[in-house]
Coordinates of C-alpha atoms in Angstrom, one line a residue:
X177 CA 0.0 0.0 0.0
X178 CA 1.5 3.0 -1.2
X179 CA 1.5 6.2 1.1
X180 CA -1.4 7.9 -0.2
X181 CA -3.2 5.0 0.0
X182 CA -2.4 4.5 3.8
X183 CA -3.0 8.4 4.3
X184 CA -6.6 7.4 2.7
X185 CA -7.4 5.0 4.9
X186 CA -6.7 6.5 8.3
X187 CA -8.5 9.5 7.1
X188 CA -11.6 7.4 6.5
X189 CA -11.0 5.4 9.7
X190 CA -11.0 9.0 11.5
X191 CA -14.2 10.3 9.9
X192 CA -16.2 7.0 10.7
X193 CA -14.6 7.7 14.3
X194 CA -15.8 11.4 14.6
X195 CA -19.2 10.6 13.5
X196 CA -19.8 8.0 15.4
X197 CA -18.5 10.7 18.1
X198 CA -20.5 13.1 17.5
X199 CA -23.9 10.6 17.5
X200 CA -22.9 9.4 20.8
X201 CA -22.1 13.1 21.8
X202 CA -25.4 14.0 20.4
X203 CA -27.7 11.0 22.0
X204 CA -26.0 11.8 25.5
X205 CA -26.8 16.2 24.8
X206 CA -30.2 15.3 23.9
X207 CA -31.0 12.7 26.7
X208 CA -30.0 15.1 29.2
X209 CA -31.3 18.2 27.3
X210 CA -34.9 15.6 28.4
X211 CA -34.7 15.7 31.7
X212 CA -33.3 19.3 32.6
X213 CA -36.4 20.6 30.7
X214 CA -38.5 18.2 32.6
X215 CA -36.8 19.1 35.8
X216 CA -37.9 23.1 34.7
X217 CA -40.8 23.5 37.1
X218 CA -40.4 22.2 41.1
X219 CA -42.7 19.3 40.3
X220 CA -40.2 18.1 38.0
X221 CA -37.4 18.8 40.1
X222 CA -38.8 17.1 43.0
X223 CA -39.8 13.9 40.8
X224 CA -35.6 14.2 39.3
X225 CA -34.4 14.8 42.5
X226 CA -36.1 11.4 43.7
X227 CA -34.5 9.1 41.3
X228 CA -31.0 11.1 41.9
X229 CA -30.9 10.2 45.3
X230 CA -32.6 7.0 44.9
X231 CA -29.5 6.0 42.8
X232 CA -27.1 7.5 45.9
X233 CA -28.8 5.7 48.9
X234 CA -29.1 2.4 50.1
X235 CA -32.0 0.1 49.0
X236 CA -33.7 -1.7 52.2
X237 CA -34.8 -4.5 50.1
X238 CA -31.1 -5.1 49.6
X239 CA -29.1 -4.3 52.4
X240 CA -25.7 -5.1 51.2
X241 CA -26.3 -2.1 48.8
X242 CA -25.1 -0.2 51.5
X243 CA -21.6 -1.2 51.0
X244 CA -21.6 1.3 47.7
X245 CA -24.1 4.1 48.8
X246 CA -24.2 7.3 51.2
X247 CA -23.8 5.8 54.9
X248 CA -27.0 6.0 56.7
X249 CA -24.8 7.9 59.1
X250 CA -24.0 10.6 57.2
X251 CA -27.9 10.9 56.4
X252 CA -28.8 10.5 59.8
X253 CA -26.6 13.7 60.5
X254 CA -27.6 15.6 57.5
X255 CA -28.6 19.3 58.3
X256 CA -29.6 19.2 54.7
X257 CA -29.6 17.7 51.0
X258 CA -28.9 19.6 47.5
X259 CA -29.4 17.2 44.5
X260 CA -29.2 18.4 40.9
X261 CA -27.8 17.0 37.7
X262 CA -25.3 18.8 35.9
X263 CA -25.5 18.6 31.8
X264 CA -21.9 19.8 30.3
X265 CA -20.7 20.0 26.7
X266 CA -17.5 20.8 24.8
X267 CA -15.4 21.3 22.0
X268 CA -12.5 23.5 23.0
X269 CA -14.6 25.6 24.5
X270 CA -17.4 24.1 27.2
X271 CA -20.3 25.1 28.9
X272 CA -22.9 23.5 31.0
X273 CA -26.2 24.1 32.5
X274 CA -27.7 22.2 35.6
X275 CA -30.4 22.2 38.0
X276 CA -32.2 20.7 40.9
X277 CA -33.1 21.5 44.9
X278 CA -32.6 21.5 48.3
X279 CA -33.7 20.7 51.7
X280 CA -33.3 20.8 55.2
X281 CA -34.0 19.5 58.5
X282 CA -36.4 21.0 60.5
X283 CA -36.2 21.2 64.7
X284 CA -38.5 18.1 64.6
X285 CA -36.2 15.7 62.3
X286 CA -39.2 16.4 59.7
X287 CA -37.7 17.7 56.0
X288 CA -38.7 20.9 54.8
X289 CA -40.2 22.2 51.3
X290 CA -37.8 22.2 48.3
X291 CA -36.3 25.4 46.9
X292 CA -35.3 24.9 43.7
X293 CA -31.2 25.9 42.6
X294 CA -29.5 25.9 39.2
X295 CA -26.1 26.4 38.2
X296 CA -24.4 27.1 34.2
X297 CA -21.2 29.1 33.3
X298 CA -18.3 28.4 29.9
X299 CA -15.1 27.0 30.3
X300 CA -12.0 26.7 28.0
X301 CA -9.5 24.0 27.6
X302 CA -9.0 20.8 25.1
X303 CA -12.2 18.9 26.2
X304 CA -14.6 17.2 23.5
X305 CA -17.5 15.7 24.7
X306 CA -20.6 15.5 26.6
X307 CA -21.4 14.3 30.2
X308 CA -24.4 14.1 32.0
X309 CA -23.7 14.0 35.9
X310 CA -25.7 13.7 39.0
X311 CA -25.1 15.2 42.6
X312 CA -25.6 15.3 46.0
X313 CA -24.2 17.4 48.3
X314 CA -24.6 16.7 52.0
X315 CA -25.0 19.9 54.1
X316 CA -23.6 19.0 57.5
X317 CA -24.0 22.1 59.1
X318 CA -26.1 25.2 59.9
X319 CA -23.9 27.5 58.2
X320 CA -24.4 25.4 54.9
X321 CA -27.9 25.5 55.1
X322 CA -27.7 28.8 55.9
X323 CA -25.7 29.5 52.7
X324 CA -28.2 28.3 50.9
X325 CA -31.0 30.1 52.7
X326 CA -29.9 34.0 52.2
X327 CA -30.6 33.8 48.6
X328 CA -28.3 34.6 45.4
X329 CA -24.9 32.6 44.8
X330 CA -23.8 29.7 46.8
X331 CA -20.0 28.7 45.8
X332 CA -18.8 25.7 46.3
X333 CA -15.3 25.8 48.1
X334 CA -15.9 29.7 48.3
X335 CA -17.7 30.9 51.8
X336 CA -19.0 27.3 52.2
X337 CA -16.6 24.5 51.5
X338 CA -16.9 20.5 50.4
X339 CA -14.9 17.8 50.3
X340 CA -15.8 13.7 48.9
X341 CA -17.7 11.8 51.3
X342 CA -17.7 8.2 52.9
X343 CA -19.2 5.5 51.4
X344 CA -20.3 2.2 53.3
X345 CA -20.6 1.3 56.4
X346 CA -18.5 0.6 59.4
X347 CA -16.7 2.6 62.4
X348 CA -14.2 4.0 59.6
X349 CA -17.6 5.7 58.4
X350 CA -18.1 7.6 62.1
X351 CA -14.6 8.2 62.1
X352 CA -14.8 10.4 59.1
X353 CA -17.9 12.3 60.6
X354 CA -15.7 12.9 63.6
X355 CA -12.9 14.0 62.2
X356 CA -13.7 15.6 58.7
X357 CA -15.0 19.6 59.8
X358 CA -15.7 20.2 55.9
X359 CA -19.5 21.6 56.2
X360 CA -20.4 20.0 52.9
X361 CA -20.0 15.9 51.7
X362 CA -20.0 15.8 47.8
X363 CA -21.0 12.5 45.8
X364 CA -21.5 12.4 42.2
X365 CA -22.5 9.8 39.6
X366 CA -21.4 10.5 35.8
X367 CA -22.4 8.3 32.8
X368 CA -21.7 9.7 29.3
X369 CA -18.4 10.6 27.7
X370 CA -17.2 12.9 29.7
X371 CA -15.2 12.2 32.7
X372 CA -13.5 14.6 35.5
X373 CA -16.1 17.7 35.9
X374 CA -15.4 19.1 39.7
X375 CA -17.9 20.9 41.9
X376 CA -14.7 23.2 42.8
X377 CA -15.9 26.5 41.9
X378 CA -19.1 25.9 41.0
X379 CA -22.3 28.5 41.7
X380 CA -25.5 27.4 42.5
X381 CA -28.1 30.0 42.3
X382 CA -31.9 30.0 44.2
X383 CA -34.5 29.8 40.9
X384 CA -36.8 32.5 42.5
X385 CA -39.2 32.4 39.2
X386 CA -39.5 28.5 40.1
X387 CA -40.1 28.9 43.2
X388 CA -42.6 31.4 42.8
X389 CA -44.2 29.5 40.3
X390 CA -45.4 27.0 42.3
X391 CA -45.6 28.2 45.5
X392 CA -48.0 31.1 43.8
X393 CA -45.7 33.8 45.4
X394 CA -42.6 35.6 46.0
X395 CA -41.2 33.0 49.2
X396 CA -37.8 33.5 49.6
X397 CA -35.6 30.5 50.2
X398 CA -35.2 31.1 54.0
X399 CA -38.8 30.5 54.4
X400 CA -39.0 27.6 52.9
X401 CA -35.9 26.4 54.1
X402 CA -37.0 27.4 57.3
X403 CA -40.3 25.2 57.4
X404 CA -42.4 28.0 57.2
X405 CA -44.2 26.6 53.9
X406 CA -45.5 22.7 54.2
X407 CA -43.9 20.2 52.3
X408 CA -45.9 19.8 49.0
X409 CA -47.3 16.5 48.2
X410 CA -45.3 16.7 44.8
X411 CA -42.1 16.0 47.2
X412 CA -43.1 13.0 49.1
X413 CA -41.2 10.4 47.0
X414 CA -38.2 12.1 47.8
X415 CA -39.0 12.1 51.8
X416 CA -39.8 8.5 51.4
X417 CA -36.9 7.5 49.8
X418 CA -34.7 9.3 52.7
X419 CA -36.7 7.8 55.4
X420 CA -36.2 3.7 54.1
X421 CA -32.6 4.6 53.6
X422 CA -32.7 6.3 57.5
X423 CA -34.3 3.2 58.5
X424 CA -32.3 0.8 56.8
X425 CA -31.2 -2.3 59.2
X426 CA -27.1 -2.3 58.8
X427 CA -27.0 -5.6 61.6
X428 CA -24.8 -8.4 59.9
X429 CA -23.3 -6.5 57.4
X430 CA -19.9 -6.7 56.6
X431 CA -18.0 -3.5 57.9
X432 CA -16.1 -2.0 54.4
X433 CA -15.8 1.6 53.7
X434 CA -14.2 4.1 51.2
X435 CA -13.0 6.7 53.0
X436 CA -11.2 9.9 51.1
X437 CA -8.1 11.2 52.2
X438 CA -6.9 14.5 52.1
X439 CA -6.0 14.3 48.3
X440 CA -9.6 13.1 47.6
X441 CA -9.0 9.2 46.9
X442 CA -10.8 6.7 48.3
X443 CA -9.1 4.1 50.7
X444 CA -10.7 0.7 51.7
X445 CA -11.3 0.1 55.3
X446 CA -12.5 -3.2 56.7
X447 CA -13.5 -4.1 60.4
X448 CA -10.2 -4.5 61.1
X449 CA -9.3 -0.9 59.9
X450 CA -6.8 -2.0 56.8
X451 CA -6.6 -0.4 53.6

């Protein structure tokens, strides 16, 4: 084969390759294009929201799934919960666009109404792709939930920061409650073709017009934060799926944990406390 010929080829092997790209790039922009629109209005959010965590937490009817989900302890602690899914696109240059809610514990270990949150900005650098990701952001303290209660711009590792969170179960899981101060656990899931997106940085923003939307007026997020508006019946799959996964029976369970370090990786633990 002469090299021309060979010159051909790979050029014809590299524009099967990019469109094949681009139709997977495409399928994944357009699937996730689906649910941000249907996650638009808070009923949306709420029912999104549901399946996000649902994917995070354990599943009673399988207890061992604890072993790869959010520790019931770090649930049981939770001042309060932001899941949203994050849709992000590039080709040199990148943006993305997300959205979701929060909610926090009340005095009475009751949840409170959602206030809905979005977050978007452009980025730079030599990333093609497109990823779909979903998150959930403990808030362990008062001050986190108060960050998210004053309205405007919450920044992630600016006035409030987060760090990766435990996964499993075990006394390596307490451990990390006791000795990580960070007021925010971050998990994510990502499924697509793009790998690697931080929350470092990132701004989520209270989505006044959808909450006014649907609670038919002006409430500000402290309010509804605050338990000063009831929890709407369009939320209760959500506070059902916290409540089997508060409840979940841990008893003859094998003690294994992933437990970040200070670098962010994940180290195993075992009953016997060995990585």
């Amino acid at each position: 084969m002469s090299l021309l010929d060979k010159f051909k080829t790979g050029a014809k092997k590299a524009g099967i390759q990019a469109t094949a790209f681009g139709q997977k790039a495409g399928v994944t922009i357009a699937s996730g294009s689906r649910d941000l629109v249907q996650g638009f209005s808070l009923p949306g959010e709420a029912e999104k929201a549901a399946k996000i965590l649902d994917s995070f937490l354990a599943d009673p009817d399988r207890p061992e799934s604890a072993l790869n989900s959010i520790p019931k302890a770090v649930l049981q602690s939770a001042r309060g919960l932001a899941v949203f899914q994050i849709l992000k696109a590039g080709f040199v240059f990148s943006g993305k666009a997300g959205s979701g809610l929060v909610i926090a514990r009340l005095p009475d270990g009751s949840w409170s109404a959602p206030s809905c949150i979005a977050t978007g900005g452009l980025g730079w650098g030599l990333q093609i792709g497109a990823d779909i990701t979903d998150f959930v952001i403990v808030l362990r303290t008062e001050d986190a939930v108060r960050a998210f209660s004053q309205g405007g711009n919450v920044t992630v590792g600016g006035a409030v920061s987060a760090t990766a969170g435990p996964i499993g179960t075990g006394g390596s899981v307490e451990s990390a409650l006791a000795t990580t101060p960070t007021p925010m656990f971050s998990y994510s899931k990502s499924k697509g073709l793009f790998a690697g997106l931080s929350l470092e940085g990132t701004v989520l923003i209270e989505r006044k017009d959808a909450n006014r939307d649907f609670y038919g007026s002006p409430v500000p997020a402290r309010d509804i934060l605050g338990g000063r508006v009831p929890p709407p019946e369009v939320a209760s799959r959500l506070y059902e799926i916290i409540e089997a996964a508060e409840g979940l029976d841990e008893s003859g369970l094998p003690e294994e944990a992933y437990v970040p370090n200070e670098a962010g990786e994940h180290l195993v633990f075992d009953a016997n406390g060995r990585d």
